[in-house]
Structure formats: structure tokens, C-alpha cells
Amino acid sequence: MMMSEFAHLFQPIQVGSLTLRNRMITTSMSPGHGYTTDDNKPTQVFLNYLEERAKGGYALICQSVAFYPRQSRHPLPNAYAPEHLPHLRAMAEAVHKHGGLLVGQALALHDWRRNLNEPEGHFGPSDIQILKGVGPFQTMTKEDIKTYATQVANCGKILQAAGWDGIELLAGVGGVLSRFLSKATNNRTDEYGGSVENRCRFAMEVVQAVKEACGQEFPVLIRWTPVDYVKNGNEIEDAKQIVPYLEKAGVAWHNLAVGWHESSVPLTTKEIPDGHWSWISAEIKKVATIPVVTGYRQTDPAVMEKILAEGKADLIGGVRYCIADPEFPNKVREGRQEDIQMCITCCRCLDEMAAGHGLEYCSVNPRLGPELLTPVEPVGQPKRVMVVGSGPGGLAAALTAAKRGHQVTLYERGPRVGGCLVMSAIFSPTYERLTHYYKAQLSKTPNIQVKLNTQVTPELVRSEKPEAVIIAVGGHPVDLKAPGVERGNMVRSHDFLEMLNGKPPQKPGLINKVMWNGGAVFLRLFYSPKLVRSLMGMPWPFGKRVAIIGGGLPGCELGQELLAHRRKMVILEERKKIGYDVGASDRFHVVSKFKKSPDVQMEPSTKVLAITGEGVRFRREDATEEVYPADTVAVTLGFEKNLELADQLQGKVPILKVIGDCEDPKRMADATKKGYRAAMEL
């Protein structure tokens, strides 16, 4: 798309007394440790993070703030006393200097604190608990309700005095105000329960308290959940009845957050298509008279523009698209879509923050956390750099080194760049965005030379005489050690990567030889992740019944794809949990899908004893044994270190760095970060 085709995204809009320069905003978040000090002040990392995104063109940034003295492990900038004004002013200045707007969300999820004499606890309209582990909840008294409103109003005054542009109430995702709005948790019989008006009363009173404290012109925004996706929770028709009461109270927009943290349906994961939840904002717009923000799974500018053009929302909200690329709006405005580091929805950022860690890892953007303190600037003395391996780590290293002025040669032993991405994109279509991005950047970077189909050896390194070598060749696949592994129905995860690289594995049997070799030739010419996904419906190499040995991330991804092609399977894992290394955002939904399917048998805490003509024989923790009658046995045991080339080059080159799975097998974001750091250290 050309710039003119994004006319809706770049049309200004009025939100209360605020004029937003475009329709792209960041929804509230708290990046956590490293961004906020132990005494709840923003660090320079946080200020740089905000400034980068305001400079990158986002119209409004919403950041979570503490409106009472918190005890939670996840730190927030304090915003409830005059002594907090200096650091709050610094945050506002970082955003305002680039024409952005800054709004503070008074954050209270399930937790809240009445006063300094009592500990923080979970509060709501009742003691109803939706999910074990989230709670128990204390029923708020009328005095509590008044105290809560007073605290938020005071926060509004502090933010206003610090030069912030508004305050947002959190009445979504199962937080305190959200539980009052919902039929699922509000069983009160007083004026705060029962009818829609009564369930809205608490939120309305908080809005009014802020208005009284800050004046009618100070914008009070609200983020609320229209559809709860919990048992007995609000549905879209309930939400439509809530809209008029919130508007009557004086809110300036409806910022919609779908579902609660206790919801059992996937909301933000990669299996949800971009723009999916705009059906909800479209329904709210039918009754709303103020701007409506759609959020969750908004990462593609073309989809964003379509939503706005079709009148399904007035603004696009999100966190991950601005984490992935701080310059997203500017790149769209300038017609540089190929330069956007589009979020691949791996959820690593969400998992890290939910676990109480700081925002440091993203599969596409390594410049988070400590990296925000150091700009990417040209070096005084450029080096000749050899990068071995073109997976995420090698690509991040190559591009970063080139940006700093080094002369880079990137070596890939296969016929295409991408490394593990070549295969990962088969199971996770969003990952193909990253390969497109890297290919575009390589083509636009003159000081990177790419050499495909080249195996790097110590002899090649000696002849090229690089001043620095970065090794990112990936890990060795962990093999199964059991009788029968030589059988022709054995398929290893690495077999596919080798076939895609034009080096088919040698398997016993004429059919195997023909198919593996023919597949290698065919995919060398016509490979695309979509094509390979469609071919997985064929009866080769996976038969009707598959035994997947290894229940980690690779095994779960294969299992999901095979399930889509109606295979029956068993997933065998020695650890106690299937999906033990799958990110927290995905694991529940992945395992639930397996549990609900009659075609999947999950066997954690098991040991494979042998591969036989009958199938796979395995032993459970209770010593019982079983044979699963598999036509195909797929080994997906992950990777282990691969230091062969690194060991051969030790002491032979001036600078040697080893990154990614070959040094320490982890997730994609870890390799990307290490590649970036290695290049910055040259």
C-alpha cells in the first residue's frame, strides 16, 4: 500500500479536549523491572522507551501508574503524592517533545490497598472467585468504594499537575471495576449491584470524582471489557447497555479490552487473526457517541486501515506492535511498510511481564531493556565481520554490525536465509513476517554480502581473514536413544530443515529415498511455508497415526499442525508436563486443545523403550507399559549445544563470538538479543 491508502490511519481525531495526530495509540502497560526503580521512579531506560515511541509517531501513549502505595512485585511509577511530580514531569516531557500525548492508567487489577495500615489484597463487589489461583476476593464496603474513588481522583490531580494529558480508569480484564460491571461477580443487593445502572454506578462515581477534582476539561478515559469470556459474564448485548451510563458519567472514549485474565479462550495468541476482535468494537460503535478503540491482535497496518475504513472502530490500540517497532506509525506514513518490524505474536513480551520480569526480550526488536541506553552509532574503525548462520541471531548480528559501519559477510549453508525461521514459519505463519523483513533489510544494506549454499570451515575462515567472527549456526538436534531408531518410519524435526536446505536425509526404503530426494528438489524451487502446510495433508511422511516423541514446543507445534490435518497421535514426554517450555500465554490453550481432541493421547512422565514394527513401546511413571500403534514416529526433542566450529576457531581469529542455540538453546528472542549484543560489542 502507498501512503494515500492509509488515509484513515492518519486522520486526526478529537478525544474529549485532546486532538490526536493519528489513530494509532498504545494501550496501557508497565514494563516493570529495569524501567522503574525499587522506589517506583522511572529509570532512564523508561524515559528513552517513551521518547522513542513518541518520536516514532504514536499519537497517544498510555502508561500504568500507581494511585496508591503498592506492595506488588511488579513496579509502577508512583502517582499519588506531590513528591512524585518531578519524575512524572520527566515522563511527560519525554513524550511531549515529539508531539505525542501521555495518559496515565490508574492500575488496579485484582489488587488494591485501603490504607498504609493494611496489606494489599484482592478486592471486588463480592467474594466470587472465577479461577482457582486468582483470589480469594474481599467484598468492598461502601466506605471502600468511596476511598477507591478518592484515591483515583487524587491520582488525576497529580497527573494533571505533572503535565500529563489525562487519566484512564481500568474497568476491564477482571480488575476491581470490571468485577462490578460484570454479572459473573457482582451479586450485590445494594445500589452497586443488580441492574445495569447499579453495576455501572461505581465506575461512574470514580469518573465524577476525577471530574470534580480536576475540572470538566481534564480527559477521563476508560478501558473496559465488553465481553468477559468467563462463566455467567457479560456478553455483547450487556455491553451495549453499559455504554450510555459510562458516557453519561463523562468518559472521553471506550477503550475495549476483550476478555478477563481468567478467560479460557485464546485472546492475544497467534492463532487469533489480526483484527478479529474488531467485531466487538463494531457492535459498541452502534450505540456509542464517543470514539471507540479496538485492541488485541492489531499488528498489521493494512488490517488497521481496513477496520477504520469500514467504521468498525475509531482508533487502533495495542502494546505489542509498539514494542516490536517504535517507529511503526512513521514507517507507515512514509510508505516504508517493508521496514516495519511487525510483531509475530510470539507473546514473549507478555510472558516476561506476567512473570514479574522487566520488558527486555522481543523476537523482532532487541532494543529493549538495557539496550535502550545505547544508540546504534557508527564505529570509528569498521571491521571485516563474518557472520556464520542466517537464523534470527545471525541476522540480528549482521544487520546491527552493518548499521554500525562494519563490512559484513553473512554465510548460510542452505539455499535461503532464515535458518530455523524457514521451518518455524510452517507451523507459525506470522513468523514469515520476520523473514520478509530480514530479506528486505539485507537487500537495502550495501555493506552486507550474503553467501548462500556455503559451509563455513576453518579453512574458509583462514582464507577470508575476518577481523571478527560471529557464529550462529544453531544447535544440534537431540536424538532419541532407543532400540529401533534406524527404522524407516522415523522422522526427525531436523530432517525437514535438511530437506528444505536441499540435503535430504537418507532413509531406508525405496519410497523414502524417492520422496525425500524428490521433496528436496521440489522445495528448493517452490518452497513457501503455506505450500508446505498444505502438503502436510498428504499420506507421506506422516501416516494416519503418529507418535510424537518430545512434548516441548517443537512437539506441540507439530501436534497442532497434524491435528489440523486429522491425524491421530500420542505425545510422549519424559517431563511432568506437555508443553513445559511453551510460553505462558500459549500453553494453556495449546494443552487444552489437545485435551479436548479425541485424536490426541498425552503421555507426560513417560520413557520410550523401543520403536518396533507394532509402534512405540513406552513406560509410564507408575511402571505400566503400552504400545502405541504408530505409522510414523516423529522425534522432536529440541536442541543441544553445537560448538564444533567455535572450538576449531578458538585462538585463530582476533574476535570470536558464539550466539544463539549453538551456544545455549533457548527461544527466538534470546538469539535475537544475543546477536544484537554481539554486534554492538565489536
Short mmCIF file of N, CA and C in Angstrom, two decimals, residues 124-130 137 175-176 178-188 228 230-233 260 262:
data_model
loop_
_atom_site.label_atom_id
_atom_site.label_comp_id
_atom_site.label_asym_id
_atom_site.label_seq_id
_atom_site.Cartn_x
_atom_site.Cartn_y
_atom_site.Cartn_z
N GLY A 124 -13.23 -6.82 45.30
CA GLY A 124 -14.26 -6.79 44.27
C GLY A 124 -15.61 -6.56 44.90
N PRO A 125 -16.67 -6.66 44.09
CA PRO A 125 -18.02 -6.45 44.62
C PRO A 125 -18.48 -7.58 45.54
N SER A 126 -17.83 -8.73 45.40
CA SER A 126 -18.20 -9.92 46.17
C SER A 126 -16.97 -10.79 46.35
N ASP A 127 -17.16 -11.95 46.97
CA ASP A 127 -16.05 -12.88 47.15
C ASP A 127 -16.04 -13.96 46.07
N ILE A 128 -16.82 -13.77 45.02
CA ILE A 128 -16.90 -14.78 43.95
C ILE A 128 -15.56 -14.90 43.25
N GLN A 129 -15.08 -16.12 43.15
CA GLN A 129 -13.79 -16.43 42.53
C GLN A 129 -14.03 -17.21 41.25
N ILE A 130 -13.55 -16.69 40.12
CA ILE A 130 -13.78 -17.32 38.83
C ILE A 130 -12.80 -18.45 38.57
N PHE A 137 -11.17 -13.10 47.08
CA PHE A 137 -11.54 -11.70 46.99
C PHE A 137 -12.27 -11.24 48.24
N GLY A 175 -10.39 -6.71 36.53
CA GLY A 175 -9.92 -5.87 37.62
C GLY A 175 -11.06 -5.45 38.53
N VAL A 176 -10.76 -4.61 39.51
CA VAL A 176 -11.73 -4.24 40.54
C VAL A 176 -13.01 -3.67 39.92
N SER A 178 -13.97 -3.78 36.84
CA SER A 178 -14.50 -4.76 35.90
C SER A 178 -15.43 -5.74 36.59
N ARG A 179 -15.09 -6.13 37.80
CA ARG A 179 -15.89 -7.12 38.52
C ARG A 179 -17.23 -6.51 38.97
N PHE A 180 -17.24 -5.20 39.17
CA PHE A 180 -18.51 -4.54 39.48
C PHE A 180 -19.41 -4.50 38.26
N LEU A 181 -18.84 -4.28 37.08
CA LEU A 181 -19.63 -4.21 35.85
C LEU A 181 -20.21 -5.56 35.45
N SER A 182 -19.58 -6.63 35.86
CA SER A 182 -19.92 -7.96 35.35
C SER A 182 -20.99 -8.68 36.15
N LYS A 183 -21.86 -9.36 35.42
CA LYS A 183 -22.87 -10.22 36.06
C LYS A 183 -22.22 -11.43 36.73
N ALA A 184 -21.01 -11.79 36.27
CA ALA A 184 -20.36 -13.00 36.79
C ALA A 184 -19.94 -12.87 38.24
N THR A 185 -19.58 -11.65 38.66
CA THR A 185 -19.02 -11.48 40.00
C THR A 185 -19.79 -10.49 40.87
N ASN A 186 -20.71 -9.75 40.30
CA ASN A 186 -21.47 -8.77 41.08
C ASN A 186 -22.83 -9.34 41.46
N ASN A 187 -22.93 -9.83 42.68
CA ASN A 187 -24.21 -10.34 43.19
C ASN A 187 -24.74 -9.48 44.34
N ARG A 188 -24.29 -8.23 44.36
CA ARG A 188 -24.69 -7.33 45.44
C ARG A 188 -26.19 -7.02 45.35
N ASP A 228 -16.84 -10.63 28.59
CA ASP A 228 -15.94 -11.14 29.63
C ASP A 228 -15.27 -12.46 29.28
N VAL A 230 -16.01 -15.29 30.57
CA VAL A 230 -15.98 -16.12 31.76
C VAL A 230 -17.42 -16.59 32.01
N LYS A 231 -17.57 -17.63 32.78
CA LYS A 231 -18.89 -18.20 33.04
C LYS A 231 -19.82 -17.16 33.66
N ASN A 232 -21.00 -17.02 33.06
CA ASN A 232 -22.05 -16.09 33.51
C ASN A 232 -21.65 -14.61 33.34
N GLY A 233 -20.59 -14.36 32.57
CA GLY A 233 -20.12 -13.00 32.40
C GLY A 233 -20.90 -12.20 31.38
N TRP A 260 -11.26 -11.50 30.22
CA TRP A 260 -10.58 -11.34 31.50
C TRP A 260 -9.28 -12.14 31.51
N GLU A 262 -8.85 -14.30 33.55
CA GLU A 262 -9.32 -15.65 33.89
C GLU A 262 -10.00 -16.35 32.71
#
